[in-house]
Short mmCIF file of C-alpha atoms and ligand atoms in Angstrom, two decimals:
data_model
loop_
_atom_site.label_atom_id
_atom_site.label_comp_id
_atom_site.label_asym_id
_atom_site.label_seq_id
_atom_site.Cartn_x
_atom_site.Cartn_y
_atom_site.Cartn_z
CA UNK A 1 0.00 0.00 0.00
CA UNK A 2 1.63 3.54 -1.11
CA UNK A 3 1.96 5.96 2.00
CA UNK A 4 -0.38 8.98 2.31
CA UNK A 5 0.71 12.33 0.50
CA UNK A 6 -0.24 15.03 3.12
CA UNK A 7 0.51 18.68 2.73
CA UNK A 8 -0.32 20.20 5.87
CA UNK A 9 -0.23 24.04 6.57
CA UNK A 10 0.67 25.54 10.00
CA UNK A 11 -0.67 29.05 10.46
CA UNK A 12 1.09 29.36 13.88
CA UNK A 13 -0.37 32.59 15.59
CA UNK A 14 -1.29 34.50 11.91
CA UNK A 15 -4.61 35.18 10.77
CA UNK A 16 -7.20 36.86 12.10
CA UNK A 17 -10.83 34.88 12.00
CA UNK A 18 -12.17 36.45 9.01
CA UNK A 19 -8.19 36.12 7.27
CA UNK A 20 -8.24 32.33 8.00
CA UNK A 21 -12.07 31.56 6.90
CA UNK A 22 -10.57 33.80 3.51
CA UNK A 23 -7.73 31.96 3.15
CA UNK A 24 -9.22 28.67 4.09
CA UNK A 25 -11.93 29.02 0.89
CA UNK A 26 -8.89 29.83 -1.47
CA UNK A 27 -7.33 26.80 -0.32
CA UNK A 28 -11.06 24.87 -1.28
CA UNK A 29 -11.41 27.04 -4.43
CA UNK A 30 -8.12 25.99 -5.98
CA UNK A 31 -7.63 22.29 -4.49
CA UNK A 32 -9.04 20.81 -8.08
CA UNK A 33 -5.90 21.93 -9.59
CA UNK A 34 -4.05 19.31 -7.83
CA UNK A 35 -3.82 16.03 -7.20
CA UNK A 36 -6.62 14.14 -5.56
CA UNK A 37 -4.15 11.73 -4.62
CA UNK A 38 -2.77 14.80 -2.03
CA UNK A 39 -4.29 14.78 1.21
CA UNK A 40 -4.14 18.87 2.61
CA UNK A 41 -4.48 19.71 5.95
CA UNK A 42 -4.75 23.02 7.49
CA UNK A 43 -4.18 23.86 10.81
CA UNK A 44 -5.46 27.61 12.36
CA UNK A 45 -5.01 28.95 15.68
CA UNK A 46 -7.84 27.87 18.28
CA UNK A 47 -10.00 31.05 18.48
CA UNK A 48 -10.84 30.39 14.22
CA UNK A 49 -10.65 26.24 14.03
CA UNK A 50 -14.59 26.45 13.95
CA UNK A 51 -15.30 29.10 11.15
CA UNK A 52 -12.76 27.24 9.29
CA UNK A 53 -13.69 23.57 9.63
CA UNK A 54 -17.19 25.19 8.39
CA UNK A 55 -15.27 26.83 5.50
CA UNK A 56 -14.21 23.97 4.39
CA UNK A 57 -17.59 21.94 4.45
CA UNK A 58 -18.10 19.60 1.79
CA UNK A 59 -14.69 19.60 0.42
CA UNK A 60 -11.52 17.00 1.36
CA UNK A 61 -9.43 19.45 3.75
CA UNK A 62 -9.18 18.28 6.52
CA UNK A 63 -8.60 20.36 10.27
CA UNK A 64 -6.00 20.03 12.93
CA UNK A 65 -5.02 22.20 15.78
CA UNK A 66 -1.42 23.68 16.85
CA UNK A 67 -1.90 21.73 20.21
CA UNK A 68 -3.56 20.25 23.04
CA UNK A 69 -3.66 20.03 26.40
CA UNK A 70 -2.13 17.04 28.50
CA UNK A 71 -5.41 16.76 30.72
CA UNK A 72 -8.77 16.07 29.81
CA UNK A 73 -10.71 18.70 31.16
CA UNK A 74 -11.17 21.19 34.69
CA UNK A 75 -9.17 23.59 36.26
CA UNK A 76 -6.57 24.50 34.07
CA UNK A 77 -7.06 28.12 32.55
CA UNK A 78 -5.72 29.11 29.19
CA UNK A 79 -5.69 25.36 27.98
CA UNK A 80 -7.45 23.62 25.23
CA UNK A 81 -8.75 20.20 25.85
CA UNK A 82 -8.50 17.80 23.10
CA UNK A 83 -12.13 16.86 23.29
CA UNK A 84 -13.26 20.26 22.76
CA UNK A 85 -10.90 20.20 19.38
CA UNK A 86 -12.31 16.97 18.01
CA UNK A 87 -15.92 18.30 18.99
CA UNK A 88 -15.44 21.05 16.43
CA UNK A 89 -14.90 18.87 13.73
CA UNK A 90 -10.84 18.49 13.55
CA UNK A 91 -9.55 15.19 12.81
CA UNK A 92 -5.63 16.49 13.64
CA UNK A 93 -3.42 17.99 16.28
CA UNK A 94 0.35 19.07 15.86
CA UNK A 95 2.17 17.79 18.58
CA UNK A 96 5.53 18.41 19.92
CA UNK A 97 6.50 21.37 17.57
CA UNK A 98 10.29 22.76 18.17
CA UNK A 99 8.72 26.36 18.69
CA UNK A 100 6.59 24.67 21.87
CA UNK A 101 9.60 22.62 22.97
CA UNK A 102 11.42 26.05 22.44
CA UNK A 103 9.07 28.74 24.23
CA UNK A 104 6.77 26.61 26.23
CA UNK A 105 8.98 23.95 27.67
CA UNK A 106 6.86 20.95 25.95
CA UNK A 107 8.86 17.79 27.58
CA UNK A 108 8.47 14.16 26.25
CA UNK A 109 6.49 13.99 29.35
CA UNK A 110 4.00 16.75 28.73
CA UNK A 111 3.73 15.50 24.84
CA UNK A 112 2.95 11.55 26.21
CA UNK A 113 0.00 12.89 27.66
CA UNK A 114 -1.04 14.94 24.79
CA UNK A 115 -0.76 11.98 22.56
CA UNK A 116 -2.59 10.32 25.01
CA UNK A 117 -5.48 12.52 25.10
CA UNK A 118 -5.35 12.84 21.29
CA UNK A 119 -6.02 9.39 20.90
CA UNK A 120 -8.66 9.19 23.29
CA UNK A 121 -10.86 11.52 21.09
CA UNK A 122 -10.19 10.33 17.96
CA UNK A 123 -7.25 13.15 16.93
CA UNK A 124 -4.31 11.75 14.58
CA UNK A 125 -1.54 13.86 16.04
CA UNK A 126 1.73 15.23 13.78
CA UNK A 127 4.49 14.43 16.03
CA UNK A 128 7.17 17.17 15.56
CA UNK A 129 11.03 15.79 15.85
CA UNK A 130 14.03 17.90 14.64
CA UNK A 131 17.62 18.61 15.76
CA UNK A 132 18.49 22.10 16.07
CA UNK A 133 21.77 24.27 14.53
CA UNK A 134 24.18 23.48 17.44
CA UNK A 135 22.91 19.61 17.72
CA UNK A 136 23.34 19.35 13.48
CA UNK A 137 26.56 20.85 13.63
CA UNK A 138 27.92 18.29 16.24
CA UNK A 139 26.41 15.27 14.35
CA UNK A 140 23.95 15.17 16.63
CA UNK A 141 20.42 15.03 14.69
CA UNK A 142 20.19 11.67 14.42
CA UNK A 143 20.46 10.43 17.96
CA UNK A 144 18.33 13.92 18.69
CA UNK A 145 15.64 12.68 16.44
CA UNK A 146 16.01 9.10 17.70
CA UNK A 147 15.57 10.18 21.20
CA UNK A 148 12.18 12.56 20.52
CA UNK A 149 10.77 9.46 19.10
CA UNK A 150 11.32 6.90 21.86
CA UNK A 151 10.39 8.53 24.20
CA UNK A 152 7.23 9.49 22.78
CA UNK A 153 6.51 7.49 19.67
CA UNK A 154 7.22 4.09 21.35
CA UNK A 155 4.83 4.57 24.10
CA UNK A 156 1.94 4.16 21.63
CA UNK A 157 0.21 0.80 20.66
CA UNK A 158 0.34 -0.09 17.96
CA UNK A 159 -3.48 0.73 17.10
CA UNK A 160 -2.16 4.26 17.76
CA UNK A 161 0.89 3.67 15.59
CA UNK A 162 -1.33 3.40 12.67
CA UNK A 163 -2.75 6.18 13.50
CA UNK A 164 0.38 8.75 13.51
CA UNK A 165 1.86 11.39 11.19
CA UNK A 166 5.63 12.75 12.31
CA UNK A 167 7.16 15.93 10.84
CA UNK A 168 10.75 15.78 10.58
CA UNK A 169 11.51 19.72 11.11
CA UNK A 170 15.65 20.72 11.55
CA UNK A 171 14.95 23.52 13.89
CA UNK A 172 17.87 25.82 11.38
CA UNK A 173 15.33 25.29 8.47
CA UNK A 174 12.44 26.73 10.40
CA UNK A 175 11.49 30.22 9.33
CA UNK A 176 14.64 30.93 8.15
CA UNK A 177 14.59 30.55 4.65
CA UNK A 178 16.80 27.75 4.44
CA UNK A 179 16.24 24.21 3.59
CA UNK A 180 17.39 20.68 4.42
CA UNK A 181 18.87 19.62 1.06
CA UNK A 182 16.61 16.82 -0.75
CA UNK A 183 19.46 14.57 0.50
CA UNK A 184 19.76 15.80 3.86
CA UNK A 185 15.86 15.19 4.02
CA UNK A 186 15.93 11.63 2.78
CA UNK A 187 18.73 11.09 4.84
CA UNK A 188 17.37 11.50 8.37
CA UNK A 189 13.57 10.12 6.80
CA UNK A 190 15.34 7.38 6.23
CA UNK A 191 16.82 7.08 9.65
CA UNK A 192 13.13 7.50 11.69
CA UNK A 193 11.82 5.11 9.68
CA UNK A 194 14.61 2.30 10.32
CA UNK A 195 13.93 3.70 14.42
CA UNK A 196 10.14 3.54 13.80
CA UNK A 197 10.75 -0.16 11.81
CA UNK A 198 13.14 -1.18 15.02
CA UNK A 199 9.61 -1.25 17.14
CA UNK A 200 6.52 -1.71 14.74
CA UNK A 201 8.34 -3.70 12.17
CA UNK A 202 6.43 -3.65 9.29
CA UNK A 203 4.18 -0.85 10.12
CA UNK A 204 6.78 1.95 9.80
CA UNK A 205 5.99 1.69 6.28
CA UNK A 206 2.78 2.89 6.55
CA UNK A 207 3.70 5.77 8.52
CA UNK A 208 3.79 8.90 6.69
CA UNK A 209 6.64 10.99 7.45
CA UNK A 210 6.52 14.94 6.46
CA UNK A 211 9.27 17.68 5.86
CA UNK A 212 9.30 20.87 7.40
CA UNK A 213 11.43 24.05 6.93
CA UNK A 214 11.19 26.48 4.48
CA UNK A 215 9.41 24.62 2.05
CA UNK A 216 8.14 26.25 -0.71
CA UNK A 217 6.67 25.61 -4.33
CA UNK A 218 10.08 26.03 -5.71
CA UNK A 219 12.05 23.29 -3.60
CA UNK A 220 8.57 20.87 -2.74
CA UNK A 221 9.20 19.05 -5.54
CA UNK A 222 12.59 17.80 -5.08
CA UNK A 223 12.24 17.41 -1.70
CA UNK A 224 8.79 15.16 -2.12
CA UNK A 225 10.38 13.04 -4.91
CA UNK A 226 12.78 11.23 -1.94
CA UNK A 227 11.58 7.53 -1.22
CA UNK A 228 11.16 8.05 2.32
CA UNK A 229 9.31 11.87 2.46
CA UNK A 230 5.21 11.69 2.07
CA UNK A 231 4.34 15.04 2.09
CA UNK A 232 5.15 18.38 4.45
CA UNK A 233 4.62 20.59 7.40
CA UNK A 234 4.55 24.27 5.83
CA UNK A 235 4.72 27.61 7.74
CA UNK A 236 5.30 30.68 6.03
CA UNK A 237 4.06 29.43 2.76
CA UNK A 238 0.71 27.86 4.10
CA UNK A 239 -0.55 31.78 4.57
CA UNK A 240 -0.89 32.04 0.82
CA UNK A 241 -3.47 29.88 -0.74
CA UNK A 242 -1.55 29.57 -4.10
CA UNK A 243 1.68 28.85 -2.40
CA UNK A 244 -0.03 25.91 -0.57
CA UNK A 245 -1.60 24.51 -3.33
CA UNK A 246 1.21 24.45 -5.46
CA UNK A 247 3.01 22.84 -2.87
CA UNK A 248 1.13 20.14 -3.03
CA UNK A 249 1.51 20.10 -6.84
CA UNK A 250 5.30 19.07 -6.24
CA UNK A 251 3.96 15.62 -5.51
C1 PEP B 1 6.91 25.05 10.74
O1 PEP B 1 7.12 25.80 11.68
O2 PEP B 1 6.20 24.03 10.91
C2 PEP B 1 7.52 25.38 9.45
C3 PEP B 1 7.83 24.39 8.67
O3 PEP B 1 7.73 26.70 9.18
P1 PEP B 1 8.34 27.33 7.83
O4 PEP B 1 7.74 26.60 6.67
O5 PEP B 1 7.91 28.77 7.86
O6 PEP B 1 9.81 27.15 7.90
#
């Protein structure tokens, strides 16, 4: 069975509700120009997930949020309980994302019980694992990237295993304007997947496995034409609905 091709765009803290619900119909009005076989996600911040999960009624876009919180519900102001994400109509969550571990202190321990409470209402979370400039320089990504995924990834059953999408995001490629090389890319994909294989066997070849950094129409399609990289986790260029979709053409 060929692995899912998922383009999936991050807003971060951009848009304002009536920006998003705009953007998020451009992204429905142009999707027939590409591939069917692409599966695009889009991911707004909390306060506009509902306007645009109704924006994109009736088309194949799916919905994710930026996070989740690690407990289910009560006393615990400013959070965002899973359940009340899936109740909206999202079927995704980013997890885990270098600019959480960075500014918000997200731990392997804080992100088990995310997943956990992903899972429990039906969210497919986009585990986030990347190395940043000072670990990449000492040839440290790929025990950095090894390390994110135990002790997260290889808590999960396997049910929930089948259930995953990770985003392979080098911290130096985020925002910056520079990319992992094609090669560097298939490289470290590579890599997770012979980790991921080391614990599900077979399975870890189901498991689609996105790029993120600075990708862009212009480099997408070199970077999506390596055997082990299914898709990508876009930033900057998921705020403009053409650069998005022709993204997603690269496949
Ligand atoms: C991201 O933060 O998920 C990301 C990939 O950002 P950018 O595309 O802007 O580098």
């Amino acid at each position: 069975m060929a692995r899912k091709k998922i383009v999936a765009g991050n807003w971060k803290m951009n848009t304002l509700p009536a920006e998003g619900v705009e953007l998020a119909k451009s992204v429905v009005a142009g999707r027939s120009e590409v591939c069917e076989c692409v599966n695009f996600i889009v991911c707004p911040p909390f306060t506009h997930l509902s306007q645009v999960v109704e924006a994109v009624k009736g088309s194949d876009i799916a919905v994710g949020a930026q996070d989740c919180a690690t407990e289910a519900k009560g006393a615990y102001t400013g959070e965002v309980a899973a359940q009340m994400i899936a109740a909206l109509g999202c079927k995704y969550v980013i997890l885990g994302h270098s600019e959480r571990r960075q500014y918000y202190g997200e731990t392997s321990e804080s992100l088990n019980k995310k997943m956990a409470q992903a899972y429990a209402n039906g969210l497919t979370p986009i585990y986030c694992v990347g190395e940043n400039l000072e670990e990449r320089e000492a040839g440290n990504h790929f025990a950095v990237c090894k390390a994110q995924i135990e002790e997260v990834v290889f808590n999960l059953t396997e049910e929930q295993f089948a259930n995953l999408v990770i985003a392979y995001e080098p911290v130096w490629a985020i925002g910056t304007g520079k990319t992992a090389t094609a090669e560097q890319a298939q490289e470290i994909h590579a890599y997770i997947r012979e980790v991921l294989r080391s614990k599900f066997g077979a399975a870890a070849e189901e498991c689609p496995i996105l790029y993120g950094g600075s990708c862009k129409p212009s480099n997408a399609a070199e970077i999506f034409a390596k055997a082990d990289v299914d898709g990508g986790l876009i930033g900057g260029a998921a705020l403009k609905a053409e650069d998005f979709l022709a993204i997603g053409k690269g496949f």
